[in-house]
CSV table of C-alpha atoms and ligand atoms in Angstrom, one decimal:
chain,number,residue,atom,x,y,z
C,231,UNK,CA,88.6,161.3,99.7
C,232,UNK,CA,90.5,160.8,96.7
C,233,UNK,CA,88.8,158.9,93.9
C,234,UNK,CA,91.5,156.4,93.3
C,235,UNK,CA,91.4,155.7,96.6
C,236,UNK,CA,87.8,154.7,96.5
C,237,UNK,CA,88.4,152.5,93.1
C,238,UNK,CA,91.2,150.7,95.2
C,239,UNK,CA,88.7,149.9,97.8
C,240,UNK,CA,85.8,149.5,95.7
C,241,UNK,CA,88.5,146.7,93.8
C,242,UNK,CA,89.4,145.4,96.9
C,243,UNK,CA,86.1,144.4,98.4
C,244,UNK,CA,84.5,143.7,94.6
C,245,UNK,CA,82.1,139.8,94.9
C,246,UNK,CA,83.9,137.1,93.1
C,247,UNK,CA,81.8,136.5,90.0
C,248,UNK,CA,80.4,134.1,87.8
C,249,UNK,CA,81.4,134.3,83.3
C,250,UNK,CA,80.3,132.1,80.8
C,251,UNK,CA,82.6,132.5,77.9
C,252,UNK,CA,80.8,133.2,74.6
C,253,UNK,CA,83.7,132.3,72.3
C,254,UNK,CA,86.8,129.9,72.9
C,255,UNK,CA,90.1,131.5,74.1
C,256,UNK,CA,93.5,129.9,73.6
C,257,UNK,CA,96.3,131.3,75.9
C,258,UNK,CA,99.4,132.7,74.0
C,259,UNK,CA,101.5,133.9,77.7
C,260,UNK,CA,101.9,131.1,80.9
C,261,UNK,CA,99.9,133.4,83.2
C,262,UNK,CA,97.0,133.4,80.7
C,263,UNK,CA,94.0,131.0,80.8
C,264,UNK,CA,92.5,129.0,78.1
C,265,UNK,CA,88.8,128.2,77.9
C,266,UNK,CA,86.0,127.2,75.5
C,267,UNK,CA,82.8,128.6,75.3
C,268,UNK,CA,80.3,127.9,77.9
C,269,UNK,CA,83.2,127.5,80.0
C,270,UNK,CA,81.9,128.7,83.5
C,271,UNK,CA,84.9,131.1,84.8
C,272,UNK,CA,85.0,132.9,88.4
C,273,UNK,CA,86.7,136.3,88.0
C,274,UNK,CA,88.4,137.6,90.9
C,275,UNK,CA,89.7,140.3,89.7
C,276,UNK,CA,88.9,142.8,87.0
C,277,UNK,CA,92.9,143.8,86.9
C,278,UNK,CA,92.5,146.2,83.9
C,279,UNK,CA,89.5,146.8,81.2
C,280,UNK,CA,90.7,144.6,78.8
C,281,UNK,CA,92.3,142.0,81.3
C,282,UNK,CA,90.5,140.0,84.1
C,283,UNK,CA,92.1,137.4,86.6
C,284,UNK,CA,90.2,134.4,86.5
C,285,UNK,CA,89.6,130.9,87.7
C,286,UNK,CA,88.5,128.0,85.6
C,287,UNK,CA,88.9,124.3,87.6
C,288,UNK,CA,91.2,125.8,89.9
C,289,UNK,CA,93.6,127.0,87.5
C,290,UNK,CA,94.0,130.4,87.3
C,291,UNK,CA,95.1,133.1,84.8
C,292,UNK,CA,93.9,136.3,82.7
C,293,UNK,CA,91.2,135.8,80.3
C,294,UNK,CA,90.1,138.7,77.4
C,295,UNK,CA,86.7,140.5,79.3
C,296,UNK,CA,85.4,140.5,75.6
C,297,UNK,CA,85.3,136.8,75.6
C,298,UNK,CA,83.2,136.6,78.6
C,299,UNK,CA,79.0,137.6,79.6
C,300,UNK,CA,77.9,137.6,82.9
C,301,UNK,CA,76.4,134.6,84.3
C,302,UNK,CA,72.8,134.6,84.1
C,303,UNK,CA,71.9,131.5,86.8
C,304,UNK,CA,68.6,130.3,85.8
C,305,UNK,CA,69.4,129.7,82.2
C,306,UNK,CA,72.5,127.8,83.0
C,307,UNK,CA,71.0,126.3,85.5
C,308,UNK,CA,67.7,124.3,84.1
C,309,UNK,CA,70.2,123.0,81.2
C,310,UNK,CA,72.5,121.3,83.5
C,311,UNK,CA,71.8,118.1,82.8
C,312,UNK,CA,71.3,118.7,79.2
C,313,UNK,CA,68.4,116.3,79.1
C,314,UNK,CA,66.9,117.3,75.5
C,315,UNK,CA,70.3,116.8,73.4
C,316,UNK,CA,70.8,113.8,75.7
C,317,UNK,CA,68.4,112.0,75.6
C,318,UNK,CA,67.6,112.8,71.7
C,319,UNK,CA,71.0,110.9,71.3
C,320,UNK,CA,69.8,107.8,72.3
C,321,UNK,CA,66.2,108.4,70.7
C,322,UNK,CA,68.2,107.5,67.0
C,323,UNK,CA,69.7,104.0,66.1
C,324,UNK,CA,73.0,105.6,66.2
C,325,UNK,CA,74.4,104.7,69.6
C,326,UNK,CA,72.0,101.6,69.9
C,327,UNK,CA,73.4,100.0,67.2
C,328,UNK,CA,77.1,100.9,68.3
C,329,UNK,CA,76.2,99.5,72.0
C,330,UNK,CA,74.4,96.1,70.3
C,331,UNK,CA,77.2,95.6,67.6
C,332,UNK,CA,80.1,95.9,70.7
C,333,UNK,CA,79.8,91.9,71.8
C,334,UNK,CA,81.9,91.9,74.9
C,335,UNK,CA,79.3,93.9,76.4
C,336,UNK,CA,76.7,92.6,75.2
C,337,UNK,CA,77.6,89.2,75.5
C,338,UNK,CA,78.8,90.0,79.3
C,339,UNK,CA,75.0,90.9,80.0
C,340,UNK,CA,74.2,88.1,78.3
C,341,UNK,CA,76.2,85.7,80.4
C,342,UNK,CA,75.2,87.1,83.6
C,343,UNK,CA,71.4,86.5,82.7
C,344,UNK,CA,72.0,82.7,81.9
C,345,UNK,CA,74.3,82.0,84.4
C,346,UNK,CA,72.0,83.2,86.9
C,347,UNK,CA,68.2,82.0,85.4
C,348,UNK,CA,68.0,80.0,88.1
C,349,UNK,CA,68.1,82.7,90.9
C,350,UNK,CA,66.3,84.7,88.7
C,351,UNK,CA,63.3,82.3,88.5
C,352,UNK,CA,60.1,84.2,90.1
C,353,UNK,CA,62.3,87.2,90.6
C,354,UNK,CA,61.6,90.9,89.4
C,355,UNK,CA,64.2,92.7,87.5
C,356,UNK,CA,64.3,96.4,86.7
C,357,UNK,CA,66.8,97.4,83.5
C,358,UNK,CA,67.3,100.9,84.0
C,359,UNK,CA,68.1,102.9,80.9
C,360,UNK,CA,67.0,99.9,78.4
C,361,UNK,CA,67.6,101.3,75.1
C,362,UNK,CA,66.3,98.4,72.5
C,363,UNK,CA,65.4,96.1,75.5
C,364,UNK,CA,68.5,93.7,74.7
C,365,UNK,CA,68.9,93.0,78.8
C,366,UNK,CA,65.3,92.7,79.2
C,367,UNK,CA,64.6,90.1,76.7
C,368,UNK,CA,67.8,88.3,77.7
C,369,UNK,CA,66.4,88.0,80.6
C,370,UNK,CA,62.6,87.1,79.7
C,371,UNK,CA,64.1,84.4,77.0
C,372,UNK,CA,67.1,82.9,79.3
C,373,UNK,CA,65.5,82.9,82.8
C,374,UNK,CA,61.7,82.7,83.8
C,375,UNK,CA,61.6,86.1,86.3
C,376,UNK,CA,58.1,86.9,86.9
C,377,UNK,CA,58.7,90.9,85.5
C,378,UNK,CA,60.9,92.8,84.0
C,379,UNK,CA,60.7,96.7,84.1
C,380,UNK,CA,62.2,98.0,81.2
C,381,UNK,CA,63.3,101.7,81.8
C,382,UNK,CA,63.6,104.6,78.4
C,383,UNK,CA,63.3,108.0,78.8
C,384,UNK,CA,64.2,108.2,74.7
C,385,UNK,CA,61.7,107.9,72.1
C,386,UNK,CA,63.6,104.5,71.7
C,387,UNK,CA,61.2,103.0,74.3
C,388,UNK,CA,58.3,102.9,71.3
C,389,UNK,CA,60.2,101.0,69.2
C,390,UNK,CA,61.4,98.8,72.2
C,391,UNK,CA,57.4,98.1,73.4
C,392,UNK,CA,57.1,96.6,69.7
C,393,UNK,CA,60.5,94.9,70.3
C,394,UNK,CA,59.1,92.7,73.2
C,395,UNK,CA,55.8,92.0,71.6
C,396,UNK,CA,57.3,90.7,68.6
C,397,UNK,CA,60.3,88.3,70.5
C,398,UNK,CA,56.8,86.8,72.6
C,399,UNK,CA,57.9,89.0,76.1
C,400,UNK,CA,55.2,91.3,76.8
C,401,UNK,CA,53.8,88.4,79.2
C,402,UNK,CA,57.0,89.7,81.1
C,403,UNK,CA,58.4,92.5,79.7
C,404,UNK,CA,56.6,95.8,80.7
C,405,UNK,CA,58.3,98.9,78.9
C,406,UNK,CA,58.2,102.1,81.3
C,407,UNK,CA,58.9,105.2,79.0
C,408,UNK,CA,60.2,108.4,80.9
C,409,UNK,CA,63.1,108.8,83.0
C,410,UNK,CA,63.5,106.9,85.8
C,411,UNK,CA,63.3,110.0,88.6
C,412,UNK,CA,59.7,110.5,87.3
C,413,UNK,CA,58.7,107.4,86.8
C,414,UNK,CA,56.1,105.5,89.0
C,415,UNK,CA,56.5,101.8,89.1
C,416,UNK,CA,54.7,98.9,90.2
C,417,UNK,CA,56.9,97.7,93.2
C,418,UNK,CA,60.0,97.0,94.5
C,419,UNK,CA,62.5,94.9,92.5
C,420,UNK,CA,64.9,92.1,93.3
C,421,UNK,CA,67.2,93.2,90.5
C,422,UNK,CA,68.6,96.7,89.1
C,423,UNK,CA,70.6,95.9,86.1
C,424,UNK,CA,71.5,98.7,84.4
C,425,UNK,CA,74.5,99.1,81.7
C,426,UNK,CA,75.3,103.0,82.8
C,427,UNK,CA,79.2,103.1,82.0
C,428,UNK,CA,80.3,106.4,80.1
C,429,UNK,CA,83.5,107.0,78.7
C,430,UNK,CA,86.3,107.0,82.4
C,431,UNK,CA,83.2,105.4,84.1
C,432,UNK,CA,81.2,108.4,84.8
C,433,UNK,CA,81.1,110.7,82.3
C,434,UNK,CA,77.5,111.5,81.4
C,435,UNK,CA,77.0,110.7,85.2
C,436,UNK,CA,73.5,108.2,84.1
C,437,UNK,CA,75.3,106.5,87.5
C,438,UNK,CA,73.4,109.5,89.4
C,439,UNK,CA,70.0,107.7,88.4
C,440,UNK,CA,71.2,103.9,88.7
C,441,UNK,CA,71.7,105.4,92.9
C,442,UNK,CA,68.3,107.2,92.7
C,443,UNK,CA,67.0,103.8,91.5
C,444,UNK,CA,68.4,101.8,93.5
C,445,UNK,CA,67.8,104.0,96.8
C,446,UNK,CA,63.8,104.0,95.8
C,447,UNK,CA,63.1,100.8,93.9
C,448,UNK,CA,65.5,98.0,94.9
C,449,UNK,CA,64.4,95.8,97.4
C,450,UNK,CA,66.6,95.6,100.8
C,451,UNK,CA,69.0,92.9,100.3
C,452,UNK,CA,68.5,93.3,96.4
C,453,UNK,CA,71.6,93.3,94.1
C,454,UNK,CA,72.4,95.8,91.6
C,455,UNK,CA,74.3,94.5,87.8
C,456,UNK,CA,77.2,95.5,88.1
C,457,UNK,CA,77.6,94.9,91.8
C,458,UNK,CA,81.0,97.2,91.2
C,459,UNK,CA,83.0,99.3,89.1
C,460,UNK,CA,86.7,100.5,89.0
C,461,UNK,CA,88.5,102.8,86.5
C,462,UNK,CA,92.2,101.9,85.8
C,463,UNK,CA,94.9,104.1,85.0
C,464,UNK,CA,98.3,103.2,82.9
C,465,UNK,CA,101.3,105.1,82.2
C,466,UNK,CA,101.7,104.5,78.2
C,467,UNK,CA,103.4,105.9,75.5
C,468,UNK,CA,101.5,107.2,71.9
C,469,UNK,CA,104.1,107.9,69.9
C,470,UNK,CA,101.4,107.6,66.5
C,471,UNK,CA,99.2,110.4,68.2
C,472,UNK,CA,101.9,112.3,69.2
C,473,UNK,CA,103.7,112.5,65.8
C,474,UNK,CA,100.5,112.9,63.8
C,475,UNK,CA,99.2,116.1,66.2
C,476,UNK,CA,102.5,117.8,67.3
C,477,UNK,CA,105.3,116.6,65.0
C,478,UNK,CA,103.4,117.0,62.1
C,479,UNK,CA,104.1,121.0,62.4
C,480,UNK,CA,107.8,120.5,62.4
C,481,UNK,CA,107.8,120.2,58.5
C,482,UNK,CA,105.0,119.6,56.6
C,483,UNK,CA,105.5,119.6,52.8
C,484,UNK,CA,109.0,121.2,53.6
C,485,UNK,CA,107.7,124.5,55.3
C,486,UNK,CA,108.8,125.5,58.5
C,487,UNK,CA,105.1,124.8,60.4
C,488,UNK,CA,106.9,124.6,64.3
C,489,UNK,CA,105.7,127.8,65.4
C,490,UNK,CA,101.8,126.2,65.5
C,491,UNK,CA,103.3,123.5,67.7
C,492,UNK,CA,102.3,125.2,70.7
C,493,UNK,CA,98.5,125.6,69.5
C,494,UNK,CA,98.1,122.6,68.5
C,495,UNK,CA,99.3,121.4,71.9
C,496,UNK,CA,96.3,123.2,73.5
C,497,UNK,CA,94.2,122.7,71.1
C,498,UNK,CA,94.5,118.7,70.8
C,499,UNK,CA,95.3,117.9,74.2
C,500,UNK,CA,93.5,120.2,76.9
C,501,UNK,CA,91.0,117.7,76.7
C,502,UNK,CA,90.7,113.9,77.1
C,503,UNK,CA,90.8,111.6,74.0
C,504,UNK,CA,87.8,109.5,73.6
C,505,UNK,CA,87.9,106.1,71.6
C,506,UNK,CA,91.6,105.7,71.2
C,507,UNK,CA,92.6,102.6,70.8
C,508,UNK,CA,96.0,101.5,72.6
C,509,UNK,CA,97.9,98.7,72.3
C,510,UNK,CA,98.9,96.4,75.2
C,511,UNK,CA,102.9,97.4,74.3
C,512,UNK,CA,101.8,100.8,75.3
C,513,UNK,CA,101.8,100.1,78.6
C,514,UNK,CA,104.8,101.3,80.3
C,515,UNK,CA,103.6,99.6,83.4
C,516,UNK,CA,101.1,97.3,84.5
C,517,UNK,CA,98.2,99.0,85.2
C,518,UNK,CA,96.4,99.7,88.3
C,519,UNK,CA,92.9,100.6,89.6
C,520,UNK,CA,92.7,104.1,91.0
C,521,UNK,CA,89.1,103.8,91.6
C,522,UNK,CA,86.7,101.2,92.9
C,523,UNK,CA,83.1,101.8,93.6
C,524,UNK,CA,80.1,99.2,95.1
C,525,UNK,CA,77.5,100.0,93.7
C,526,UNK,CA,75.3,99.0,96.6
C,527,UNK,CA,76.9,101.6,99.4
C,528,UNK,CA,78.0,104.2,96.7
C,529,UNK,CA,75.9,107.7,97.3
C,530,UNK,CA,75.2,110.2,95.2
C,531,UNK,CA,77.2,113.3,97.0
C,532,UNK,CA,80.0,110.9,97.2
C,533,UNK,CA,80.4,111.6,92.8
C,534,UNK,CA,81.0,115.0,93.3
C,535,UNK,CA,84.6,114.5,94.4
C,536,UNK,CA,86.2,110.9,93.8
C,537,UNK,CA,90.0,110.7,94.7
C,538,UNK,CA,92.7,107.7,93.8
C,539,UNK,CA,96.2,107.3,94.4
C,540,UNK,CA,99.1,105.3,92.3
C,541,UNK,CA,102.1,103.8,92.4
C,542,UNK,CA,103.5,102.6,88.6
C,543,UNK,CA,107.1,101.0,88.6
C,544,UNK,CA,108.3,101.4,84.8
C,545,UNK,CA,108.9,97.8,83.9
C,546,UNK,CA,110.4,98.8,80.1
C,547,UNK,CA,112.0,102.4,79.0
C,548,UNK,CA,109.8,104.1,76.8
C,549,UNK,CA,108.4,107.7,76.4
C,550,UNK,CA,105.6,108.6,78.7
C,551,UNK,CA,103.4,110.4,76.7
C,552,UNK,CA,100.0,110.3,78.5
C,553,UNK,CA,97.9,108.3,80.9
C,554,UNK,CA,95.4,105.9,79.5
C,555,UNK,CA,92.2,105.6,81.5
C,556,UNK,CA,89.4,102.6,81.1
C,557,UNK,CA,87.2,100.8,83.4
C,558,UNK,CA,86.1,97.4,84.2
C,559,UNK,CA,82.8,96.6,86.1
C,560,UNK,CA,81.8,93.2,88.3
C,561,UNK,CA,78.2,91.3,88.2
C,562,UNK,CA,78.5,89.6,91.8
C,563,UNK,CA,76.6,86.1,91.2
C,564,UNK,CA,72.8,85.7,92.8
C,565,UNK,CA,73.7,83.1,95.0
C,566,UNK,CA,77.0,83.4,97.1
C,567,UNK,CA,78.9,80.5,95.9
C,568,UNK,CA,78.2,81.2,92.3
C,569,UNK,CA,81.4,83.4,89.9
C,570,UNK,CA,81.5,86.9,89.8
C,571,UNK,CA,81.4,88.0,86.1
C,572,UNK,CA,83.9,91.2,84.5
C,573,UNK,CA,83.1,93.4,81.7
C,574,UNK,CA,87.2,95.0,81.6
C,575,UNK,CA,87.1,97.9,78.9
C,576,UNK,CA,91.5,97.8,79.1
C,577,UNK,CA,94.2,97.3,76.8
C,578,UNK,CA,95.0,93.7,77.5
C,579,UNK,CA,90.6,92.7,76.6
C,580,UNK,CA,88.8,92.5,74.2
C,581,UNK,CA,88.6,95.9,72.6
C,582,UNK,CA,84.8,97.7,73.1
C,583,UNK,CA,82.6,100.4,71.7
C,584,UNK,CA,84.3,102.7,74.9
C,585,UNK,CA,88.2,101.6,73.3
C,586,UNK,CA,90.1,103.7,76.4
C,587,UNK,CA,90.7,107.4,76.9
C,588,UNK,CA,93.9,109.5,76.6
C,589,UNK,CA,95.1,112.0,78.5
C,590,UNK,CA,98.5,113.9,76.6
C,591,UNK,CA,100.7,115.5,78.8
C,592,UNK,CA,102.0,119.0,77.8
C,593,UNK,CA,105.2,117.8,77.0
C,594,UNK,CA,106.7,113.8,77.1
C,595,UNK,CA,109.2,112.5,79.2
C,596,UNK,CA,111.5,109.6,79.0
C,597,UNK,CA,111.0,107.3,81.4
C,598,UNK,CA,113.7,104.7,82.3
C,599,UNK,CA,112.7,100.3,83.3
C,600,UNK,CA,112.6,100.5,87.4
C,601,UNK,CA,111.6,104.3,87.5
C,602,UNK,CA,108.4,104.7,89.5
C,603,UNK,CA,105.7,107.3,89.3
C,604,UNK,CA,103.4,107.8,91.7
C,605,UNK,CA,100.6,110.4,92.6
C,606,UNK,CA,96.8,111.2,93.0
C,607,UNK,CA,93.9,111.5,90.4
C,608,UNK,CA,90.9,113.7,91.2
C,609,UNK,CA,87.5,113.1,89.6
C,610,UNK,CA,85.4,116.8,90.0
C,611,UNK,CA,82.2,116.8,89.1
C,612,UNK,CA,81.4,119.8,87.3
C,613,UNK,CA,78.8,121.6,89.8
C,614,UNK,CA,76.8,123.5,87.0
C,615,UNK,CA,76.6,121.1,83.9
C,616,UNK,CA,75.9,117.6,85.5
C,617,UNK,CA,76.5,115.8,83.3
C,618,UNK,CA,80.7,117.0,82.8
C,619,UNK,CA,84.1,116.4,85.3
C,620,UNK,CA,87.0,117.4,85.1
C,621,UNK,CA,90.1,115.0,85.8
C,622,UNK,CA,92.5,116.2,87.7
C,623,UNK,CA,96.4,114.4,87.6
C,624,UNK,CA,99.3,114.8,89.4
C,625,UNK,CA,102.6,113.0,89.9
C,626,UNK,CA,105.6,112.2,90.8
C,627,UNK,CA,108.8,110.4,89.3
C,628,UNK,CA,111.8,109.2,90.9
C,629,UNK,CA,114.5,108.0,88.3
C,630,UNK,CA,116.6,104.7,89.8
C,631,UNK,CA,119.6,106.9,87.7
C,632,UNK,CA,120.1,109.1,89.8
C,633,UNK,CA,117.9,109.1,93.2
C,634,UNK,CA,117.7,112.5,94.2
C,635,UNK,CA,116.4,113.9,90.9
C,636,UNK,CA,112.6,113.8,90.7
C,637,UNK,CA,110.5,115.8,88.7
C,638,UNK,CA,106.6,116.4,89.3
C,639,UNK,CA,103.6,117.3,86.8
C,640,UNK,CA,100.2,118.0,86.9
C,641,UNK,CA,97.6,118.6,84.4
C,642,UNK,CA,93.6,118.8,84.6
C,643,UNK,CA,91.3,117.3,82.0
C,644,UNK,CA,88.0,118.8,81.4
C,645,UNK,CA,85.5,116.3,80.4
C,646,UNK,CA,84.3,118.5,78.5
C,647,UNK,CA,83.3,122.0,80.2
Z,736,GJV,N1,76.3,103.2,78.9
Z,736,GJV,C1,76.0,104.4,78.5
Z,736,GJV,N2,76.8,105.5,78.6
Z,736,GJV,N3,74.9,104.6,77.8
Z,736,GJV,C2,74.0,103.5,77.5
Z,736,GJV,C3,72.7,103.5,78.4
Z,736,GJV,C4,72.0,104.8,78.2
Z,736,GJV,C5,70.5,104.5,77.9
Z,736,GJV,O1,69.8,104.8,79.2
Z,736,GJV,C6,68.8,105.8,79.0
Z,736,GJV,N4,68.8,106.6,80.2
Z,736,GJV,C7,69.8,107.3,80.7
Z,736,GJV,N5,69.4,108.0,81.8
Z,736,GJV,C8,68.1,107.6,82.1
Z,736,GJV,C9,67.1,107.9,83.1
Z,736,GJV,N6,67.4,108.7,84.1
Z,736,GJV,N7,65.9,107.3,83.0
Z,736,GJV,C10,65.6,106.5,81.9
Z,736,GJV,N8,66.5,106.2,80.9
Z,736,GJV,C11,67.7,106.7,81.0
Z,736,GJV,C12,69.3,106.6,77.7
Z,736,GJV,O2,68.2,107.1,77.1
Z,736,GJV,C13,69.9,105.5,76.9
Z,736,GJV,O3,69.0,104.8,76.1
């Protein structure tokens, strides 16, 4: 047998492996594929030494085999969640004092606890993920529940035992430290309030313990705060972010910069933007919710994959840089008749700590009043590092101009690996 022969077949029937990339790689050709390191890439095909063909959230393309090391699985593995840098955030004042000093969503909390003290009366409440305490001692100062469970895995929960004691709660208040999984508590609770949102809803995916809580420590029949959540999605334009990341390179200080245009494309908007701040005349339509989750039948395997269609009819012309992506969440009242409270993180609220998310297209398109642009998002949860998705977009437009031209797009937004 000739030996090429047996490389062809040796190539042929080689296993589909797993790469973690050890540096970031920027693609410079279309049928090459950008990561960053840590990236998680399935090669199919080790096409030459230098070149493999690979697969990164089903996209695929040729990445540099020097940028890559085999997967080891166990060490990837037992850092999936990330636990130590995550929960070492919330162990400094930091992001407490970002999440107290953001009054819509405290005061939202608030609102719900004193609009219902009356259901609450004799009830027990569990506040998963309590940080400072706030909801608990809302709840032990504006209603008369006969315990509250305050859930920290951070070092936070030391200073939040001191918290109660000195605002007169620890009659009520009992401070669990540890995370919630590993935590044994005294009984079943009426209540699971919990203030879980990350930036699009999920990310950070704390809603995977808020389930786990609910399925072993709420009570049948017992409600969960928020009783549901929804992420909205808008067409907008951003002309500021555009100009200041992409035009900027056209001719800075009078030099002829264009040729980075392409890199800084890549570079500033693979991913999504966090904390941007859009205003309402952004909106290039009204928005709509591609998402809606209750929060009482929700299961866990169900965040893996989480799927949403829309329809958006462009009510002014206007470029169409981007999709902007927020989330609003619902506090269903204790007894039936009473009003269901919003926390809405959009453009046309009260702007929060979470502001909304960007995601750039590769390239804008003008987008005429009566156009429509319709299509699917896909929430992937990324299956190695629990804590990440990717968003996946794709779309449609159909100009009123002229009605048999219609031009698609797709992009995918890892969030972040
Ligand atoms: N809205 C958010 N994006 N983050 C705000 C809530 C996050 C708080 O919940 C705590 N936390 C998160 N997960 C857990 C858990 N499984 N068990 C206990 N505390 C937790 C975390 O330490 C932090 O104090």
């Amino acid at each position: 047998v000739i030996m090429e022969e047996v490389d062809e077949d040796l190539k042929k029937c080689q296993p589909v492996e797993d790469f973690v990339g050890v540096a970031d790689f920027c693609a410079t050709e279309d049928n090459q594929l950008s990561f960053t390191t840590g990236d998680r890439l399935r090669v199919h095909d080790r096409t030459s030494p230098e070149w493999w063909w690979a697969e990164l959230y089903g996209l695929f393309g040729y990445v540099p085999s020097s940028y890559v090391r085999p997967c080891i699985d166990e060490e990837d593995v037992d850092d999936a969640w990330q636990d130590e840098e995550y929960f070492g955030s919330y162990g400094s004042l930091k992001l407490h004092l970002e999440m107290l000093s953001d009054k819509p969503r405290t005061e939202t909390y608030r609102e719900v606890v004193l609009s219902n003290r009356h259901c609450l009366e004799g009830r027990v409440v569990m506040d998963l993920g309590c940080g400072t305490g706030i909801i608990s001692l809302f709840c032990a100062r504006l209603a008369e529940p006969a315990a509250v469970y305050a859930v920290e895995a951070s070092p936070m929960a030391d200073q939040t035992r001191e918290l109660v004691t000195r605002n007169g709660c620890q009659s009520v208040v009992s401070v669990f430290k540890g995370r919630v999984e590993e935590l044994a508590l005294p009984g079943k609770v009426d209540v699971l309030v919990s203030e879980w949102m990350g930036n699009c809803l999920l990310f950070e995916f704390m809603v995977e313990s808020v389930l786990l809580a609910r399925d072993r420590w709420l009570k049948e029949g017992g409600m969960m705060w928020p009783s549901s959540a929804a992420l909205s999605l808008v067409p907008c334009q951003a002309e500021e972010e555009y100009r200041r990341k992409i035009v900027f390179w056209e001719k800075p200080y009078g030099l002829d910069f264009s040729c980075l245009k392409s890199l800084a494309q890549k570079e500033f908007f693979s991913k999504p933007k966090f904390s941007h701040e859009m205003k309402p005349e952004d909106c290039l339509s009204a928005p709509c919710d591609v998402l809606t989750l209750d929060m009482h039948s929700l299961q866990i395997p169900d965040l893996e994959k989480l799927k949403g269609e829309f329809c958006f009819r462009v009510e002014k012309s206007g470029t169409f840089h981007g999709f902007a992506a927020w989330f609003s969440v619902q506090f269903q009242s204790l007894d039936e008749v009473g009003p269901t409270l919003e926390l809405n993180t959009g453009p046309h609220h009260p702007l929060t700590h979470w502001k909304q998310t960007l995601l750039m297209l590769d390239s804008p398109v003008f987008l005429h009043q009566g156009d429509s642009l319709s299509g699917m998002i896909l929430l992937h949860r990324n299956p190695v590092w629990r804590r990440h998705m990717t968003l996946s977009l794709h779309w449609t437009i159909r100009s009123t101009q002229d009605s048999e031209a219609c031009k698609t797009g797709q992009k995918s937004f890892p969030m972040w690996r």
